Short mmCIF file of C-alpha atoms and ligand atoms in Angstrom, two decimals:
data_model
loop_
_atom_site.label_atom_id
_atom_site.label_comp_id
_atom_site.label_asym_id
_atom_site.label_seq_id
_atom_site.Cartn_x
_atom_site.Cartn_y
_atom_site.Cartn_z
CA MET A 1 14.01 -6.66 34.99
CA GLU A 2 11.30 -3.90 36.14
CA SER A 3 7.56 -5.03 36.80
CA MET A 4 5.61 -2.15 36.35
CA GLY A 5 6.80 0.30 33.72
CA LEU A 6 4.72 3.15 33.01
CA VAL A 7 6.65 5.53 30.32
CA ASP A 8 8.47 2.68 28.04
CA GLY A 9 5.66 1.91 25.89
CA PRO A 10 1.68 2.29 25.65
CA GLY A 11 -0.03 1.19 29.09
CA ASN A 12 1.35 -0.44 32.10
CA ARG A 13 4.33 -2.45 31.19
CA THR A 14 7.16 -5.50 32.61
CA LEU A 15 10.51 -4.56 30.88
CA PHE A 16 13.33 -6.43 30.93
CA PHE A 17 16.72 -4.96 30.37
CA LEU A 18 18.98 -6.96 27.99
CA GLN A 19 22.67 -6.88 28.87
CA GLY A 20 25.15 -5.57 26.07
CA CYS A 21 25.41 -2.66 23.78
CA PRO A 22 27.51 -1.65 21.13
CA LEU A 23 27.30 2.03 21.56
CA ARG A 24 29.42 4.21 23.98
CA CYS A 25 26.53 7.30 24.58
CA ALA A 26 28.08 9.84 26.68
CA TYR A 27 25.14 10.46 29.15
CA CYS A 28 24.37 6.51 28.98
CA HIS A 29 22.84 6.07 32.60
CA ASN A 30 23.06 2.27 32.44
CA PRO A 31 27.21 1.86 31.94
CA ASP A 32 26.94 -1.69 33.88
CA ALA A 33 24.68 -2.90 30.89
CA ILE A 34 27.03 -1.98 28.34
CA THR A 35 29.29 -5.18 28.45
CA THR A 36 27.84 -8.40 27.31
CA SER A 37 29.08 -10.33 30.65
CA GLY A 38 27.10 -9.84 33.91
CA GLY A 39 23.29 -9.67 34.45
CA LYS A 40 21.21 -12.83 35.27
CA GLU A 41 21.08 -15.36 32.51
CA ILE A 42 17.30 -16.42 31.89
CA THR A 43 15.73 -18.38 28.97
CA PRO A 44 12.68 -17.26 26.79
CA GLU A 45 10.23 -19.54 28.45
CA ASP A 46 11.12 -17.35 31.86
CA ILE A 47 10.15 -13.85 29.89
CA LEU A 48 6.90 -16.00 29.43
CA LYS A 49 6.61 -16.89 32.75
CA THR A 50 6.93 -13.66 34.30
CA ALA A 51 4.98 -12.09 31.36
CA ARG A 52 1.94 -13.75 32.49
CA ARG A 53 2.42 -13.13 36.26
CA TYR A 54 2.18 -9.72 35.54
CA ARG A 55 -0.53 -9.94 32.65
CA THR A 56 -3.35 -8.64 34.99
CA TYR A 57 -1.49 -5.21 35.45
CA HIS A 58 -1.15 -4.58 31.80
CA GLY A 59 -4.61 -3.62 31.03
CA GLU A 60 -5.70 -3.21 27.60
CA GLU A 61 -2.98 -1.41 25.92
CA GLY A 62 0.36 -2.40 28.16
CA GLY A 63 2.70 -5.49 27.53
CA ILE A 64 6.16 -6.15 27.42
CA THR A 65 9.23 -3.94 26.68
CA PHE A 66 12.49 -5.35 25.71
CA SER A 67 15.41 -2.23 26.90
CA GLY A 68 18.75 -2.57 27.52
CA GLY A 69 21.87 -2.13 26.45
CA GLU A 70 20.49 -3.10 23.04
CA PRO A 71 17.88 -5.75 22.86
CA LEU A 72 18.55 -6.32 19.03
CA LEU A 73 22.26 -7.58 20.01
CA GLN A 74 21.10 -10.53 21.59
CA GLY A 75 19.02 -11.44 18.44
CA GLU A 76 18.01 -14.95 18.95
CA PHE A 77 17.07 -14.80 22.44
CA LEU A 78 14.96 -11.58 21.57
CA TYR A 79 13.05 -13.48 18.63
CA GLU A 80 12.21 -16.49 20.60
CA ALA A 81 11.24 -14.57 23.67
CA LEU A 82 9.37 -12.07 21.09
CA GLU A 83 7.44 -15.33 19.05
CA LYS A 84 6.49 -16.61 22.80
CA LEU A 85 4.89 -13.73 23.71
CA LYS A 86 3.15 -13.06 20.74
CA ASN A 87 1.41 -16.41 20.52
CA ASP A 88 0.29 -15.78 24.00
CA GLY A 89 -1.19 -12.55 22.88
CA PHE A 90 1.37 -9.95 24.42
CA ASN A 91 1.62 -6.33 23.06
CA THR A 92 5.23 -6.22 22.48
CA CYS A 93 7.92 -3.15 22.56
CA VAL A 94 11.49 -2.93 21.57
CA ASP A 95 13.79 0.14 22.82
CA THR A 96 16.31 0.33 20.18
CA SER A 97 19.49 2.55 19.04
CA GLY A 98 19.17 0.85 15.95
CA ILE A 99 22.34 -0.54 16.34
CA GLY A 100 22.01 -4.28 16.68
CA ASN A 101 22.90 -7.72 14.98
CA PRO A 102 20.84 -7.74 11.64
CA LYS A 103 20.99 -11.24 11.34
CA TYR A 104 17.67 -11.79 13.03
CA TYR A 105 16.01 -8.37 12.11
CA SER A 106 13.63 -10.21 9.72
CA LYS A 107 12.59 -12.83 11.96
CA ILE A 108 12.13 -10.20 15.08
CA MET A 109 10.53 -7.26 13.06
CA PRO A 110 7.18 -8.47 12.43
CA LEU A 111 6.94 -9.64 15.89
CA ILE A 112 7.33 -6.14 17.43
CA ASP A 113 3.93 -3.85 18.10
CA VAL A 114 5.69 -0.35 19.08
CA MET A 115 9.20 0.46 18.43
CA LEU A 116 10.93 2.81 20.77
CA LEU A 117 13.20 4.14 18.41
CA ASP A 118 16.24 6.54 19.56
CA VAL A 119 17.64 8.88 17.69
CA LYS A 120 20.85 9.92 19.31
CA ALA A 121 22.16 12.74 16.65
CA PHE A 122 21.42 14.13 13.42
CA ASP A 123 24.63 14.40 11.65
CA GLU A 124 27.62 12.09 11.19
CA GLU A 125 30.04 13.94 13.48
CA SER A 126 27.73 14.36 16.25
CA PHE A 127 26.69 11.07 16.16
CA LYS A 128 30.14 9.68 16.41
CA ASP A 129 30.82 12.22 18.75
CA ILE A 130 27.71 11.45 21.34
CA CYS A 131 27.57 7.49 21.08
CA ARG A 132 30.74 6.39 19.19
CA GLY A 133 28.56 4.97 16.31
CA ASP A 134 28.50 5.47 12.59
CA LEU A 135 25.16 7.05 11.42
CA SER A 136 25.06 5.42 8.14
CA VAL A 137 24.46 2.21 9.98
CA TYR A 138 21.70 3.72 11.84
CA LEU A 139 20.24 5.29 8.73
CA LYS A 140 20.23 2.07 6.62
CA PHE A 141 18.53 0.28 9.60
CA ILE A 142 15.69 2.87 9.29
CA ARG A 143 15.54 2.56 5.69
CA ASP A 144 15.12 -1.12 5.83
CA LEU A 145 12.68 -1.39 8.80
CA GLU A 146 9.58 -2.40 6.66
CA LYS A 147 11.97 -4.33 4.37
CA TYR A 148 12.51 -6.66 7.44
CA GLY A 149 8.82 -6.71 7.78
CA PHE A 150 8.27 -4.21 10.68
CA GLN A 151 4.78 -3.30 10.58
CA GLY A 152 4.28 -1.82 14.03
CA MET A 153 4.15 2.20 15.50
CA ILE A 154 7.19 3.89 16.40
CA TRP A 155 7.48 6.18 19.37
CA ALA A 156 10.76 8.38 18.36
CA ARG A 157 12.97 9.83 21.02
CA HIS A 158 16.01 11.79 21.62
CA VAL A 159 18.04 12.55 24.64
CA MET A 160 18.64 16.55 24.63
CA VAL A 161 21.88 17.31 26.22
CA PRO A 162 22.19 21.12 26.74
CA GLY A 163 24.59 23.04 24.69
CA LEU A 164 24.04 20.12 21.64
CA THR A 165 20.46 19.37 20.31
CA ASP A 166 18.59 22.27 22.54
CA ASN A 167 17.61 24.31 19.33
CA LYS A 168 15.07 24.26 16.49
CA GLU A 169 17.10 23.98 13.77
CA SER A 170 18.43 20.14 15.40
CA MET A 171 14.58 19.68 16.15
CA GLU A 172 14.06 19.94 12.31
CA LYS A 173 17.14 17.75 11.44
CA PHE A 174 15.75 15.20 13.85
CA VAL A 175 12.34 15.02 11.47
CA GLU A 176 14.11 14.81 8.74
CA ILE A 177 15.79 11.41 9.82
CA LEU A 178 12.28 10.26 10.29
CA GLU A 179 11.48 10.79 6.75
CA PRO A 180 11.69 6.93 5.85
CA VAL A 181 9.12 5.57 8.70
CA LYS A 182 7.19 9.02 8.93
CA ASN A 183 3.78 7.26 8.62
CA ARG A 184 4.92 4.82 11.45
CA VAL A 185 5.64 7.54 13.81
CA GLU A 186 3.23 7.70 16.47
CA ARG A 187 4.87 10.49 19.03
CA ILE A 188 7.97 11.75 19.39
CA GLU A 189 9.28 12.30 22.66
CA ILE A 190 12.36 14.40 23.70
CA LEU A 191 13.87 13.00 26.71
CA PRO A 192 16.00 15.64 29.41
CA TYR A 193 19.96 14.91 29.85
CA HIS A 194 19.77 14.09 33.72
CA THR A 195 22.80 13.45 35.88
CA ALA A 196 21.57 10.67 37.80
CA GLY A 197 23.71 7.92 36.55
CA VAL A 198 26.83 10.02 36.94
CA LYS A 199 27.33 7.92 40.31
CA LYS A 200 27.55 4.68 38.64
CA TYR A 201 30.70 6.01 36.23
CA GLU A 202 32.48 6.78 39.58
CA GLU A 203 31.65 3.19 40.99
CA LEU A 204 32.79 1.92 38.05
CA LYS A 205 35.69 3.85 37.78
CA ILE A 206 34.85 5.02 34.21
CA PRO A 207 35.51 8.95 32.56
CA TYR A 208 32.17 10.48 32.42
CA ARG A 209 32.25 12.25 29.08
CA LEU A 210 29.88 14.85 29.92
CA GLU A 211 31.38 15.67 32.98
CA GLY A 212 30.43 19.50 34.23
CA VAL A 213 27.37 19.61 31.85
CA GLU A 214 24.03 20.76 33.45
CA PRO A 215 20.77 18.24 33.39
CA MET A 216 18.82 19.86 30.60
CA ASP A 217 16.02 22.21 31.81
CA LYS A 218 12.80 20.25 31.53
CA ASP A 219 10.55 23.09 30.43
CA LYS A 220 12.66 24.29 27.65
CA ALA A 221 12.82 20.37 26.72
CA LYS A 222 9.43 20.37 26.97
CA GLU A 223 9.02 23.24 24.57
CA LEU A 224 10.93 21.79 21.86
CA GLU A 225 9.24 18.71 22.33
CA ILE A 226 5.77 20.15 21.35
CA TYR A 227 7.58 22.72 18.25
CA THR A 228 9.29 18.95 17.27
CA ASN A 229 5.95 17.58 17.36
CA LYS A 230 4.28 20.45 15.18
CA TYR A 231 6.99 20.32 12.82
CA PHE A 232 6.69 16.79 12.29
CA THR A 233 2.70 16.74 11.85
CA GLU A 234 3.17 19.97 9.69
CA SER A 235 5.26 18.72 7.19
CA LEU A 236 3.26 15.59 6.74
CA HIS A 237 0.34 17.49 6.15
CA LYS A 238 2.12 19.57 3.51
CA GLU A 239 3.17 16.41 2.01
CA ARG A 240 -0.38 15.50 1.82
CA VAL A 241 -1.08 18.73 0.69
CA GLU A 242 1.37 18.46 -2.05
CA GLU A 243 0.10 14.71 -2.92
CA ALA A 244 -3.59 15.95 -2.98
CA LYS A 245 -2.53 18.67 -5.92
CA LYS A 246 -0.43 16.06 -8.08
CA LYS A 247 -3.45 13.64 -7.87
CA GLN A 248 -5.75 16.90 -9.26
CA LYS A 249 -3.08 17.65 -11.91
CA LYS A 250 -3.37 14.18 -12.87
CA ALA A 251 -7.23 13.96 -12.73
CA LYS A 252 -7.15 16.78 -14.87
CA ASN A 253 -4.81 15.34 -17.36
CA ILE A 254 -7.06 12.73 -17.56
CA LEU A 255 -10.26 14.77 -18.12
CA GLN A 256 -8.53 17.12 -20.41
CA ASN A 257 -10.97 15.78 -23.08
CA GLU A 258 -13.90 15.99 -20.79
CA ARG A 259 -17.07 18.20 -21.70
CA ASP A 260 -20.33 18.90 -20.25
CA LEU A 261 -23.47 17.82 -22.26
CA LYS A 262 -25.04 20.78 -24.28
CA GLU A 263 -28.81 21.54 -25.62
CA LYS A 264 -27.35 20.61 -29.02
CA ASP A 265 -26.39 17.00 -27.97
CA LYS A 266 -29.78 16.10 -28.57
CA ALA A 267 -29.29 12.70 -30.20
CA LEU A 268 -26.52 11.82 -27.72
CA ILE A 269 -28.60 12.69 -24.95
CA GLU A 270 -31.36 10.43 -26.43
CA GLU A 271 -28.69 7.38 -26.66
CA ILE A 272 -27.65 8.09 -23.35
CA LYS A 273 -31.12 7.93 -21.84
CA SER A 274 -31.68 4.77 -23.53
CA LEU A 275 -28.69 3.02 -22.01
CA PRO A 276 -29.49 -0.01 -20.25
CA LEU A 277 -27.78 1.02 -16.72
CA LEU A 278 -29.77 4.37 -16.83
CA LYS A 279 -33.06 3.47 -18.45
CA GLY A 280 -35.32 3.33 -15.23
CA ILE A 281 -34.03 6.11 -13.91
CA SER A 282 -37.42 8.89 -13.89
CA SER A 283 -37.48 11.78 -16.51
CA GLU A 284 -37.24 13.99 -13.65
CA LYS A 285 -34.05 12.52 -12.05
CA MET A 286 -32.48 11.73 -15.56
CA GLU A 287 -32.46 16.00 -16.24
CA GLU A 288 -30.28 15.85 -12.79
CA VAL A 289 -28.03 13.05 -13.62
CA LEU A 290 -27.82 14.92 -17.37
CA LYS A 291 -26.61 18.03 -15.32
CA GLU A 292 -23.67 16.31 -13.46
CA ILE A 293 -22.47 13.79 -15.94
CA HIS A 294 -19.36 14.30 -18.10
CA ILE A 295 -18.45 13.02 -21.83
CA ILE A 296 -14.84 11.76 -22.14
CA LYS A 297 -12.94 11.36 -25.42
CA LYS A 298 -10.30 8.91 -25.22
CA ASN A 299 -7.65 8.13 -28.13
CA THR A 300 -6.02 4.66 -28.73
CA ASN A 301 -4.00 4.17 -25.79
CA ASP A 302 -4.81 6.95 -23.29
CA TYR A 303 -5.32 6.01 -19.91
CA VAL A 304 -9.21 6.23 -18.57
CA PHE A 305 -7.39 5.49 -14.88
CA GLN A 306 -4.77 3.91 -13.50
CA THR A 307 -3.69 1.84 -10.71
CA ASP A 308 -3.97 3.55 -7.28
CA ASP A 309 -6.14 6.48 -8.71
CA GLU A 310 -9.17 7.70 -6.21
CA ALA A 311 -12.15 6.03 -7.60
CA SER A 312 -14.60 9.36 -7.92
CA TYR A 313 -16.12 8.34 -11.38
CA MET A 314 -18.17 5.16 -12.73
CA TYR A 315 -17.28 5.05 -16.54
CA LEU A 316 -19.89 4.03 -18.98
CA ILE A 317 -18.48 3.53 -22.35
CA LEU A 318 -20.51 4.84 -25.40
CA LYS A 319 -18.14 3.74 -27.72
CA GLY A 320 -14.80 2.00 -28.34
CA GLN A 321 -13.22 -0.60 -26.12
CA VAL A 322 -11.20 -0.37 -22.86
CA LYS A 323 -8.71 -2.93 -21.60
CA ILE A 324 -8.51 -3.44 -17.63
CA PHE A 325 -5.44 -4.80 -16.60
CA TYR A 326 -2.42 -4.40 -14.50
CA ASN A 327 1.54 -5.37 -14.99
CA THR A 328 2.41 -8.12 -13.00
CA ILE A 329 5.81 -8.27 -10.79
CA ASP A 330 7.74 -10.08 -13.32
CA GLY A 331 6.74 -6.97 -15.70
CA LYS A 332 4.06 -8.19 -17.77
CA GLU A 333 0.36 -7.24 -18.46
CA GLN A 334 -2.04 -9.62 -17.22
CA ILE A 335 -5.64 -8.29 -19.28
CA PHE A 336 -8.55 -9.18 -17.08
CA TYR A 337 -11.55 -7.50 -19.50
CA ILE A 338 -12.12 -5.76 -22.33
CA TYR A 339 -15.17 -3.42 -22.07
CA ARG A 340 -17.18 -1.99 -25.16
CA ASP A 341 -20.30 0.12 -25.97
CA GLN A 342 -23.01 0.19 -22.93
CA ASP A 343 -20.22 -1.62 -20.52
CA PHE A 344 -19.40 0.25 -17.09
CA VAL A 345 -16.42 0.07 -14.68
CA GLY A 346 -15.55 1.53 -11.59
CA GLY A 347 -19.18 0.85 -9.72
CA LEU A 348 -17.48 -1.92 -6.98
CA ASN A 349 -14.67 0.61 -6.10
CA LEU A 350 -17.09 3.68 -5.58
CA LEU A 351 -19.32 1.31 -3.33
CA GLU A 352 -15.96 0.29 -1.84
CA HIS A 353 -14.59 3.98 -1.06
CA GLU A 354 -11.38 2.45 -2.60
CA SER A 355 -8.78 3.07 -5.15
CA TYR A 356 -8.40 1.47 -8.47
CA LEU A 357 -6.48 -1.75 -8.28
CA TYR A 358 -6.18 -1.88 -11.93
CA ASN A 359 -5.40 0.39 -15.30
CA GLY A 360 -8.36 1.10 -18.12
CA GLN A 361 -6.59 2.06 -21.21
CA ALA A 362 -8.36 2.79 -24.05
CA LEU A 363 -8.01 0.35 -27.25
CA THR A 364 -9.33 2.01 -29.49
CA ASP A 365 -10.72 5.84 -29.87
CA CYS A 366 -13.78 5.83 -27.47
CA GLU A 367 -16.25 8.04 -25.74
CA ILE A 368 -16.87 7.33 -22.47
CA ILE A 369 -19.42 8.75 -20.01
CA SER A 370 -17.76 9.91 -16.35
CA ILE A 371 -20.93 9.80 -13.69
CA PRO A 372 -19.55 11.08 -10.34
CA ARG A 373 -19.94 9.34 -7.31
CA GLU A 374 -22.61 11.31 -5.78
CA VAL A 375 -24.57 10.66 -8.94
CA PHE A 376 -24.03 7.02 -8.77
CA GLU A 377 -25.18 7.01 -5.13
CA GLU A 378 -28.14 9.02 -5.28
CA TYR A 379 -29.55 7.80 -8.84
CA ILE A 380 -28.10 4.62 -9.78
CA LEU A 381 -28.04 2.95 -6.88
CA THR A 382 -31.52 3.97 -5.51
CA ASN A 383 -32.54 2.87 -9.21
CA PRO A 384 -33.73 -1.21 -8.86
CA GLU A 385 -32.96 -1.78 -12.77
CA SER A 386 -29.70 -0.07 -12.65
CA LEU A 387 -29.17 -2.40 -9.84
CA LYS A 388 -30.23 -5.39 -11.54
CA ILE A 389 -28.05 -4.81 -14.58
CA ILE A 390 -25.08 -3.96 -12.06
CA LEU A 391 -25.52 -7.24 -10.17
CA LYS A 392 -26.06 -9.21 -13.43
CA MET A 393 -22.83 -7.99 -14.83
CA SER A 394 -21.25 -8.54 -11.64
CA PHE A 395 -21.91 -12.07 -11.57
CA GLU A 396 -20.91 -12.05 -15.38
CA ARG A 397 -17.77 -10.92 -14.30
CA ILE A 398 -17.04 -13.00 -11.38
CA ARG A 399 -17.73 -16.20 -13.72
CA TRP A 400 -15.22 -14.35 -16.35
CA ALA A 401 -12.89 -14.38 -13.75
CA GLU A 402 -13.33 -18.29 -12.40
CA ASP A 403 -12.89 -19.14 -16.40
CA LEU A 404 -9.89 -16.78 -16.45
CA ILE A 405 -8.01 -18.57 -13.52
CA GLN A 406 -9.13 -22.02 -14.89
CA ARG A 407 -7.60 -20.49 -18.68
CA LEU A 408 -4.81 -19.12 -16.58
CA SER A 409 -3.98 -22.53 -14.55
CA THR A 410 -4.60 -25.26 -17.30
CA SER A 411 -1.07 -25.95 -19.13
CA ASN A 412 -3.05 -26.96 -22.63
CA ALA A 413 -2.22 -24.02 -25.08
CA SER A 414 -4.97 -25.02 -27.40
CA MET A 415 -7.35 -25.07 -24.53
CA LYS A 416 -6.03 -21.36 -23.85
CA THR A 417 -6.13 -20.30 -27.12
CA ALA A 418 -9.96 -21.52 -27.74
CA GLY A 419 -10.91 -20.08 -24.51
CA LEU A 420 -9.70 -16.50 -25.72
CA LEU A 421 -11.14 -16.91 -28.94
CA LEU A 422 -14.86 -17.71 -27.15
CA ARG A 423 -14.33 -14.92 -25.45
CA LEU A 424 -13.75 -12.38 -27.76
CA LYS A 425 -16.67 -13.97 -29.45
CA ASN A 426 -18.67 -13.14 -26.29
CA SER A 427 -17.62 -9.68 -26.26
CA ILE A 428 -17.12 -8.24 -29.56
CA GLY A 429 -18.02 -11.11 -32.08
CA VAL A 430 -19.97 -10.24 -35.06
CA GLU A 431 -22.40 -12.88 -36.93
CA THR A 432 -21.30 -13.27 -40.95
CA GLU A 433 -22.45 -15.21 -43.13
CA GLU A 434 -18.85 -16.76 -43.64
CA GLY A 435 -18.83 -16.97 -39.83
CA ILE A 436 -18.41 -15.37 -36.46
CA LYS A 437 -16.23 -12.02 -37.07
CA LEU A 438 -13.95 -10.66 -34.25
CA GLU A 439 -12.65 -7.01 -35.06
CA LEU A 440 -9.47 -7.10 -32.96
CA SER A 441 -8.34 -4.10 -31.45
CA LEU A 442 -5.67 -6.32 -29.52
CA ASN A 443 -2.25 -6.99 -31.24
CA ARG A 444 -0.63 -10.32 -30.94
CA GLU A 445 1.24 -9.52 -27.63
CA GLU A 446 -2.33 -8.22 -26.20
CA LEU A 447 -3.90 -11.32 -27.16
CA GLY A 448 -0.92 -13.25 -25.11
CA ASN A 449 -1.69 -11.02 -22.18
CA TYR A 450 -5.28 -11.72 -22.36
CA SER A 451 -4.89 -15.62 -22.30
CA GLY A 452 -1.62 -16.16 -20.37
CA LEU A 453 0.42 -17.24 -23.43
CA THR A 454 3.38 -15.73 -25.44
CA ARG A 455 2.95 -13.64 -28.14
CA GLU A 456 4.57 -16.54 -30.20
CA THR A 457 2.45 -19.28 -28.76
CA VAL A 458 -0.73 -17.36 -29.67
CA THR A 459 0.37 -16.86 -33.30
CA ARG A 460 1.26 -20.32 -33.78
CA LYS A 461 -1.95 -21.68 -32.08
CA LEU A 462 -3.76 -19.23 -34.50
CA GLY A 463 -2.18 -20.92 -37.07
CA GLU A 464 -2.66 -24.32 -35.81
CA PHE A 465 -6.54 -23.47 -35.73
CA LYS A 466 -6.38 -21.99 -39.17
CA GLU A 467 -4.95 -24.87 -40.58
CA LEU A 468 -7.58 -27.22 -39.11
CA GLY A 469 -10.41 -25.26 -40.59
CA TYR A 470 -11.66 -23.97 -37.22
CA ILE A 471 -10.66 -20.04 -37.76
CA ASP A 472 -9.72 -17.91 -40.63
CA LEU A 473 -7.11 -15.24 -40.38
CA ILE A 474 -7.72 -11.86 -42.36
CA GLY A 475 -4.49 -9.67 -42.19
CA ASN A 476 -3.83 -9.35 -38.70
CA LYS A 477 -6.68 -7.61 -37.10
CA ILE A 478 -9.77 -10.14 -38.31
CA ILE A 479 -10.34 -13.62 -37.33
CA LEU A 480 -13.34 -15.50 -38.67
CA ILE A 481 -14.60 -18.60 -36.32
CA LYS A 482 -15.63 -20.88 -38.95
CA ASP A 483 -15.93 -24.02 -36.54
CA LEU A 484 -17.66 -22.83 -32.83
CA GLU A 485 -17.98 -26.25 -31.84
CA ALA A 486 -14.74 -27.41 -32.38
CA LEU A 487 -13.25 -24.57 -30.42
CA GLU A 488 -16.22 -25.38 -27.58
CA ASP A 489 -14.96 -28.86 -27.48
CA PHE A 490 -11.38 -27.65 -26.55
CA VAL A 491 -13.07 -25.79 -23.34
CA PHE A 492 -15.84 -27.34 -22.17
S1 SF4 B 501 22.59 3.10 23.38
FE1 SF4 B 501 21.59 2.82 25.29
S2 SF4 B 501 22.74 1.34 26.43
FE2 SF4 B 501 23.50 1.76 24.90
S3 SF4 B 501 25.38 3.25 25.48
FE3 SF4 B 501 23.73 4.29 24.56
S4 SF4 B 501 22.18 4.59 26.39
FE4 SF4 B 501 23.76 3.33 26.83
#
């Protein structure tokens, strides 16, 4: 144990060294900690007691670090100790070579705040040579870290031995190895090889494999550390630029049918001005709005936006219908809403500056106005009438979502089908002499996705309702509601 460590994790730390390591690093300066025998036996409770004693030294950032040996080799003990420490509010850090006992990884990883990740070497041969380990096991460890529930930060470390990895090419390989966890890497450290542990080898009568190798020049190690950190951040930056370009390209594709309003669009301009959401905007401001908005034409099945797209526009539907849905983990499509003329989508995402959680796809050929975020914030959010409409529609959507949850959680297929028909009545129903006409842009499968039923059940239920005289089916695309009360009885 070491009561006050300053380099093994953030802030001031209390260190515990766990006995035993499956590797045999040529430069290991703790050869006495490699075997599983030796050391002093303590319990997780002892760890907590000691940790509490030194808590005042830790300050805001510091905490407890487990090093070794290889702490992940004593999985059960480490898990119990970490759990106690986390429950007591300690910051936790584990120094690992990535070769431990996987049995406890999924219990341990969620409890680690900072991982000191040793990267011994960067190719199979050197890995075996320097630490007698298997690089593929190490790479799997890195790849699976998040799968095991690791949510912390990583300090990646490499011991630099002169003549082995003291060059830029090796440092670039170092960065490549970190690829699967790059978003968690907070810093990269180069530890210059030193010969302080050689004496222990003599005492233990173990041959020292790096006999005659000079200590690593500290300045050169620092230089390469700076190079590696720069190379790492540059490659992250490059990746982000690439991603941004891809997104831009996608956005261009999405907006490929977009056009500005022209003088000749007089009728269209009047239609836009009279849209309830834009109605209260003064004519002066409206001129500005008209300059900034665009008209997008979408064909049936085209996407208006997709999950994870950055929300930069509010979409206001002029003509047509758009379904809002997401794909569940079992691959099914769950439809939440069907929007049509004068409905808007995306307002909340603009307010929250967040990406879309769902997909928006045209159910019919559509004409949609795209309103850029800046226009939304400057002209719509500041207009009381628009705000009232946004609020009203938001409440309606909350009510609808509650209704949807109720419909999906009920096991009664009749109730689900009746609820679906009533919802469709509210959004697309047209009163006729024969009844309320629903002209569908959804096929039976989509009706099922909208109601939480299978296609077969929807078809069967609609057939039953027809037989009971509640509805009439005209081809595949038209439903006529003939007995509204009967349907309402199922739901209310
Ligand atoms: S991983 Fe650490 S403790 Fe194990 S042999 Fe290498 S340097 Fe020594």
